[in-house]
mmCIF file of C-alpha atoms in Angstrom:
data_model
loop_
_atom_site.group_PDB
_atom_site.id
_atom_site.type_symbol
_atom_site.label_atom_id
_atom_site.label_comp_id
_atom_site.label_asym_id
_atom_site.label_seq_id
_atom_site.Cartn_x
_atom_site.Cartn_y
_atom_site.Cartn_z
ATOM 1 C CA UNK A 179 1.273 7.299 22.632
ATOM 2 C CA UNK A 180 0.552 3.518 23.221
ATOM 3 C CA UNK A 181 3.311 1.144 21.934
ATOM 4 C CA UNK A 182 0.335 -0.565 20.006
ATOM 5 C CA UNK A 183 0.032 2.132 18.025
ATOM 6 C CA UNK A 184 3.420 2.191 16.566
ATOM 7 C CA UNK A 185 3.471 -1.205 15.735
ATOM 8 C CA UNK A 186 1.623 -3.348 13.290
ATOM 9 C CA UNK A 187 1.177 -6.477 13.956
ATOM 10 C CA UNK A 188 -1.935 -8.934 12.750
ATOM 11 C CA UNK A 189 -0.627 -12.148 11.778
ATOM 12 C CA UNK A 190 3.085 -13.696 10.616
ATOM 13 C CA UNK A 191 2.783 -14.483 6.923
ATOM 14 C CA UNK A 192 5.272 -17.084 8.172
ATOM 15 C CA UNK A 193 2.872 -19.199 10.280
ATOM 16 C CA UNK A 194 0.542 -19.802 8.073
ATOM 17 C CA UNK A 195 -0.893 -23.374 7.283
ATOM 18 C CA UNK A 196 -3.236 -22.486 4.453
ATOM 19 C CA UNK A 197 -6.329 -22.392 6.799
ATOM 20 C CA UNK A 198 -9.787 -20.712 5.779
ATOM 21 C CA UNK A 199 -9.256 -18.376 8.020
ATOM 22 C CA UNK A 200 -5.943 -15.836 8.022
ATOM 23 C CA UNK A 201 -6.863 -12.346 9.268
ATOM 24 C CA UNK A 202 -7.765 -10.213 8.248
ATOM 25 C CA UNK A 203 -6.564 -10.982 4.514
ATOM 26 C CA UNK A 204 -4.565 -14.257 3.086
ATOM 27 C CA UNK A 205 -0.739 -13.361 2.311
ATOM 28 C CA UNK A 206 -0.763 -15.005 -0.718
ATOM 29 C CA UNK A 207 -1.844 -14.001 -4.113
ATOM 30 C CA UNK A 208 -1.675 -15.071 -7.717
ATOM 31 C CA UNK A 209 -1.035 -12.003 -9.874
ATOM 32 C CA UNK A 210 -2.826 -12.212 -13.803
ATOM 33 C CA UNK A 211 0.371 -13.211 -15.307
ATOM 34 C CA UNK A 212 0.419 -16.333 -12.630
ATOM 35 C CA UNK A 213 3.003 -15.706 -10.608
ATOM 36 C CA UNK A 214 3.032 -16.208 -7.319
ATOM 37 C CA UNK A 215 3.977 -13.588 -4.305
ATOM 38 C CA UNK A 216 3.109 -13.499 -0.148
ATOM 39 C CA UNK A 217 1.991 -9.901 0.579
ATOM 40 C CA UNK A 218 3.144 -9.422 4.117
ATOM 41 C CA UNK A 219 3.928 -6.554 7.247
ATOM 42 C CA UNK A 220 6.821 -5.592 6.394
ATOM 43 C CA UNK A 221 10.058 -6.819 7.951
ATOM 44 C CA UNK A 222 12.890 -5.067 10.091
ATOM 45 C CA UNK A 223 15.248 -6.560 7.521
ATOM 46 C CA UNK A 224 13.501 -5.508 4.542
ATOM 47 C CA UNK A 225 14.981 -2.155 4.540
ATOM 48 C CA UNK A 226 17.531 -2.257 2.410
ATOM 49 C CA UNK A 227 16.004 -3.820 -0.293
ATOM 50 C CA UNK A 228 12.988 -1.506 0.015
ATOM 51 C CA UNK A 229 16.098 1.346 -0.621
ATOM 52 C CA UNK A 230 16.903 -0.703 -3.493
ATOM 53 C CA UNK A 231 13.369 -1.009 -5.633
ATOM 54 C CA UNK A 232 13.046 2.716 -4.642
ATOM 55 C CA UNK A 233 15.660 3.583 -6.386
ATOM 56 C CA UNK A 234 15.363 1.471 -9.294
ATOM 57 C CA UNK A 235 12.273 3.627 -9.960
ATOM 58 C CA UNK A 236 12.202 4.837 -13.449
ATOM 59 C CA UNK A 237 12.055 8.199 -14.154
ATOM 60 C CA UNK A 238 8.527 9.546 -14.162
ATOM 61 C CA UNK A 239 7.124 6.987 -11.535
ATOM 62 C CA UNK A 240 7.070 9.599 -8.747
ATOM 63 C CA UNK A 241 4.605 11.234 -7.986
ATOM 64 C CA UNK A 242 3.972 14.490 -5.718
ATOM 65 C CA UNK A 243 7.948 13.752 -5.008
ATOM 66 C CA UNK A 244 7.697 10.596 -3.893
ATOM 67 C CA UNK A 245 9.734 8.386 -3.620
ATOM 68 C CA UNK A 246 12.509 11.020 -3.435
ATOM 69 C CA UNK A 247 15.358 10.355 -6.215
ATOM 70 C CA UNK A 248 18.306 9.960 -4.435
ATOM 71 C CA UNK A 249 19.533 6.763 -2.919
ATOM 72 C CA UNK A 250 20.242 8.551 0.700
ATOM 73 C CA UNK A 251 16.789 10.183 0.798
ATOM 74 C CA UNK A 252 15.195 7.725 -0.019
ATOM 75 C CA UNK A 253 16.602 5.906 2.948
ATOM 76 C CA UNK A 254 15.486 8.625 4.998
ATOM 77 C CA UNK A 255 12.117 8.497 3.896
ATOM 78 C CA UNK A 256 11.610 5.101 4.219
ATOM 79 C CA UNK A 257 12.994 5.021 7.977
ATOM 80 C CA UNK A 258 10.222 7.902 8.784
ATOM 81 C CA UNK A 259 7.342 5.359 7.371
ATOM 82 C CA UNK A 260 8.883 2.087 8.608
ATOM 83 C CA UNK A 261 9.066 4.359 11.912
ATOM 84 C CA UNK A 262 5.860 5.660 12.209
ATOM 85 C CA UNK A 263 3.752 3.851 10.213
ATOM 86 C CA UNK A 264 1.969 0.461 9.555
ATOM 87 C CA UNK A 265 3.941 -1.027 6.412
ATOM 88 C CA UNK A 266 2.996 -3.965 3.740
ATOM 89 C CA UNK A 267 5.520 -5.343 1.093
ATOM 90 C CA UNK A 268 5.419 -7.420 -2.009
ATOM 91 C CA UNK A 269 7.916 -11.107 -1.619
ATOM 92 C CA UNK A 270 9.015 -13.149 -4.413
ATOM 93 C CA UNK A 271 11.320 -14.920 -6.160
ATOM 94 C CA UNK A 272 12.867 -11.581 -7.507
ATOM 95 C CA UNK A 273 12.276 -9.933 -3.902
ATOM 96 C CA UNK A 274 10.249 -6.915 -2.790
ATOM 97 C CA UNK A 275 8.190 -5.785 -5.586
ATOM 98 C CA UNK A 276 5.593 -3.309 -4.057
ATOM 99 C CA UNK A 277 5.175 -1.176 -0.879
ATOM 100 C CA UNK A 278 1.612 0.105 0.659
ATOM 101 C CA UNK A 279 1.176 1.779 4.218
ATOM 102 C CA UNK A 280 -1.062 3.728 6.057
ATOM 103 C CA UNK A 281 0.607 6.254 8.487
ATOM 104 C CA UNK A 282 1.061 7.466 11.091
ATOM 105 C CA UNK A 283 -0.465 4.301 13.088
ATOM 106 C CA UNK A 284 -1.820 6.779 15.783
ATOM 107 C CA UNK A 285 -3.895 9.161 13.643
ATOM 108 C CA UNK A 286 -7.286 8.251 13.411
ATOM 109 C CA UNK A 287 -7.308 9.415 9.532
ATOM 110 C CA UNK A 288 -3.987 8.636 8.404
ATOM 111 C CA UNK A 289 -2.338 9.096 5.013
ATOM 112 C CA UNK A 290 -2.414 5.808 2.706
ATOM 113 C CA UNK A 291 0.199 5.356 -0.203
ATOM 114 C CA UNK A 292 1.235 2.234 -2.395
ATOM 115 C CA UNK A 293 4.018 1.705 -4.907
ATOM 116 C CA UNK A 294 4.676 -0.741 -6.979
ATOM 117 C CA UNK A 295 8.039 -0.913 -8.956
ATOM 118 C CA UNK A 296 7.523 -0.908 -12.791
ATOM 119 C CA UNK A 297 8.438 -3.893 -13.671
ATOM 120 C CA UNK A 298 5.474 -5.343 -12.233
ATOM 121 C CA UNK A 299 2.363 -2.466 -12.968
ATOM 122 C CA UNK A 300 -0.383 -3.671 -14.613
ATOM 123 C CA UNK A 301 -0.296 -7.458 -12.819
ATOM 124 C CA UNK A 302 -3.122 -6.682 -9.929
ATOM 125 C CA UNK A 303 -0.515 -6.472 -7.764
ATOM 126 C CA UNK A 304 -1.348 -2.642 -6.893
ATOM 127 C CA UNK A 305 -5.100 -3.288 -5.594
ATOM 128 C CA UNK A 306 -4.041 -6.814 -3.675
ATOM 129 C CA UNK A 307 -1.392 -4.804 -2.026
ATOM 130 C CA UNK A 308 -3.929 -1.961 -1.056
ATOM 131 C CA UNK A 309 -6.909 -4.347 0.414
ATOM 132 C CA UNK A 310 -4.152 -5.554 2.736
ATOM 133 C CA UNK A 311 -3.919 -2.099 3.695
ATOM 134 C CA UNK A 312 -7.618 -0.879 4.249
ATOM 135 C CA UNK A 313 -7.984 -4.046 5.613
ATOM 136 C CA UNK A 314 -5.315 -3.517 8.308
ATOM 137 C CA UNK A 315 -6.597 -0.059 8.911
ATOM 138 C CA UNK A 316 -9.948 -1.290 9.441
ATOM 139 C CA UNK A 317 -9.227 -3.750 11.597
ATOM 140 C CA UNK A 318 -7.026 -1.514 14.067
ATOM 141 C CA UNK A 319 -10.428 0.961 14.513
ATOM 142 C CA UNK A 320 -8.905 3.676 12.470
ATOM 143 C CA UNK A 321 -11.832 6.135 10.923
ATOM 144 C CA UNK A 322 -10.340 6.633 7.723
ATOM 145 C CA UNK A 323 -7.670 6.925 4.899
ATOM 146 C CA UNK A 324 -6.448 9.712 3.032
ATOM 147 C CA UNK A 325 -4.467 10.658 0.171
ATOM 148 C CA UNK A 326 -3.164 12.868 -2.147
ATOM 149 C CA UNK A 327 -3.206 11.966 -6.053
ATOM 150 C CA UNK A 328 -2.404 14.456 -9.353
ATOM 151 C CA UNK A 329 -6.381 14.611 -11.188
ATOM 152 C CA UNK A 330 -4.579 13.619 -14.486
ATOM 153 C CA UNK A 331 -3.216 10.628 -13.248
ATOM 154 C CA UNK A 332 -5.912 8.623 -14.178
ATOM 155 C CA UNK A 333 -4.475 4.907 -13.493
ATOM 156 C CA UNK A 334 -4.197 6.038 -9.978
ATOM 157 C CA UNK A 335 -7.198 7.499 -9.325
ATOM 158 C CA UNK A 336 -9.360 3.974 -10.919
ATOM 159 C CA UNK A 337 -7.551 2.015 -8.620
ATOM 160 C CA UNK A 338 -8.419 4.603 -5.206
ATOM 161 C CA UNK A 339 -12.057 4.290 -6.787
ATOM 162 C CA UNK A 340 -12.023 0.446 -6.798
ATOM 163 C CA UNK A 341 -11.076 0.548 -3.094
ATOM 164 C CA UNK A 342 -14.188 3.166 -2.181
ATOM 165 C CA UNK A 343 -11.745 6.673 -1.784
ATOM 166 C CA UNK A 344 -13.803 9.459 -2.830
ATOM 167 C CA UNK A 345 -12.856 13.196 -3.867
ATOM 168 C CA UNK A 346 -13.211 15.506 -0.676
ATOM 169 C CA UNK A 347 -11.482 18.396 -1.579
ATOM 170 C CA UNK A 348 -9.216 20.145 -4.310
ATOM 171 C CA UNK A 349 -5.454 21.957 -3.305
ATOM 172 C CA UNK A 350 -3.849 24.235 -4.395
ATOM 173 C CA UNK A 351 -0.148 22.440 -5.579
ATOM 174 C CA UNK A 352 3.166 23.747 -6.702
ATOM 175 C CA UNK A 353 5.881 21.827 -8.223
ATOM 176 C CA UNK A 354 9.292 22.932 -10.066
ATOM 177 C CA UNK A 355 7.429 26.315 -10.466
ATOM 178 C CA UNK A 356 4.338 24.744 -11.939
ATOM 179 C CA UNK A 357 1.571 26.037 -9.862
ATOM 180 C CA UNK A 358 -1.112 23.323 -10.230
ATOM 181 C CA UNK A 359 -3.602 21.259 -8.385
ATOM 182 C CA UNK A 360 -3.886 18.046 -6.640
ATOM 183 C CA UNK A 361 -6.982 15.743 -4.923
ATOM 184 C CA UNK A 362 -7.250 14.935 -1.494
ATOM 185 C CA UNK A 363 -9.673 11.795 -1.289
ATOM 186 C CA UNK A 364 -11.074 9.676 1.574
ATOM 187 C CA UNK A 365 -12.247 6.412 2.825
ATOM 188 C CA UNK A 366 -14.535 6.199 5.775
ATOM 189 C CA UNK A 367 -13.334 2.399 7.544
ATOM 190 C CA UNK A 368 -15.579 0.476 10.016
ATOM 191 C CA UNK A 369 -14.955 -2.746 11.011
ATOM 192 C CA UNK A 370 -17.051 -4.893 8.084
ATOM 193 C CA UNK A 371 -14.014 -3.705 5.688
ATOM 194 C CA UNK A 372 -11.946 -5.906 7.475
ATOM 195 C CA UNK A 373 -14.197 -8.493 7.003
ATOM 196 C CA UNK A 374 -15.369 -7.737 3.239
ATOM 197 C CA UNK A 375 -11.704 -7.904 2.684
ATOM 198 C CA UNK A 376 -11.355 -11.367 3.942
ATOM 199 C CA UNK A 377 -10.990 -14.429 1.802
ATOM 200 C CA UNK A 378 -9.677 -18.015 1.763
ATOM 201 C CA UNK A 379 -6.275 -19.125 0.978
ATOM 202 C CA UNK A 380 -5.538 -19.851 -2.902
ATOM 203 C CA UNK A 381 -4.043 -22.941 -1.671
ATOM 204 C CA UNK A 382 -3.979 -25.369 -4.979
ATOM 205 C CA UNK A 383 -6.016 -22.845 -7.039
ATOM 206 C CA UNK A 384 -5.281 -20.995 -10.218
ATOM 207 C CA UNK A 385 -5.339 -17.280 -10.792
ATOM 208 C CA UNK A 386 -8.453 -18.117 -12.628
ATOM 209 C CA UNK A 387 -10.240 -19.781 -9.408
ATOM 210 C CA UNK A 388 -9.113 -16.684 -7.377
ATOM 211 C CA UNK A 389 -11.474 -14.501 -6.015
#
């Protein structure tokens, strides 16, 4: 495997000078209640407070068993991604909010996922976090995303939608010995989405003037 491939890197969110042209999306973002948060790769020392908002999760946030629910697997799981895979976080002034990745970096269809704690749903934060993402993915020539998402979990599936996933196929699904289903859907990338994906800082602008 080429070294490229295991690592993500596109720009450093900490470099940037508010120019009209940070690639292949602007780290910063306004969410609809105004506050203000730098969507970035994530960080070797972001770990452990990844570990933490994991496992703040509230009950019921999970979904197909992830995140797990224990501190220490959790910590597992989240070496395995940060590993393998090409990782985005949420910064603030309360820390790391939200989570998105596509992995692993070497597959030319790999698996997309995005969390965002709670606390924060329901802000645009969710969809920012995930244009970084296809955007990413798009830009390092992979084919397309995947994922797996529950049919009745209908906030989920609006925002896969929004970003162009579409059903491909229907699986059988067992969990705590509920056999069920779940959706696996897919978005073809080329290189435009890295483009479409592009805008302008928000430098002086209001989450109003935002794009």
């Amino acid at each position: 495997m080429d070294q490229t491939d295991r690592v993500c890197r596109y720009w450093d969110a900490g470099e940037c000078e508010g120019t009209r042209h940070c690639p292949p999306r602007c780290p910063r973002f306004v969410d609809r209640e105004g506050s203000s948060w730098v969507i970035r790769p994530a960080a070797d020392g972001d770990r452990e407070a990844l570990v933490a908002m994991y496992d703040d999760f509230a009950p019921g946030q999970a979904a197909q068993g992830l995140p797990p629910r224990t501190r220490s697997r959790i910590a597992d799981w989240l070496d395995g991604l940060l590993d393998e895979g090409c990782n985005f976080v949420v910064a603030g002034e309360t820390g790391l909010v939200g989570h998105a990745l596509y992995t692993p970096t070497d597959d030319a269809e790999p698996e997309f996922a995005v969390f965002v704690h709670q606390d924060y749903q329901g802000r645009g934060i969710g969809t920012e976090l995930s244009k970084h993402v296809v955007a990413a993915a798009a830009v390092a020539d992979r084919e397309a995303l995947t994922l797996i998402v529950d049919p009745d979990n209908r906030t989920a599936r609006r925002l896969y939608e929004k970003l162009g996933f579409e059903v491909v196929e229907e699986l059988p699904y067992e969990e705590r010995g509920r056999r069920t289903a779940i959706l696996r859907l897919r978005r073809p990338l080329d290189g435009q989405d890295g483009i479409a994906y592009q805008h302008v800082p928000i430098v002086g602008t209001t989450p109003r003037g935002r794009r």
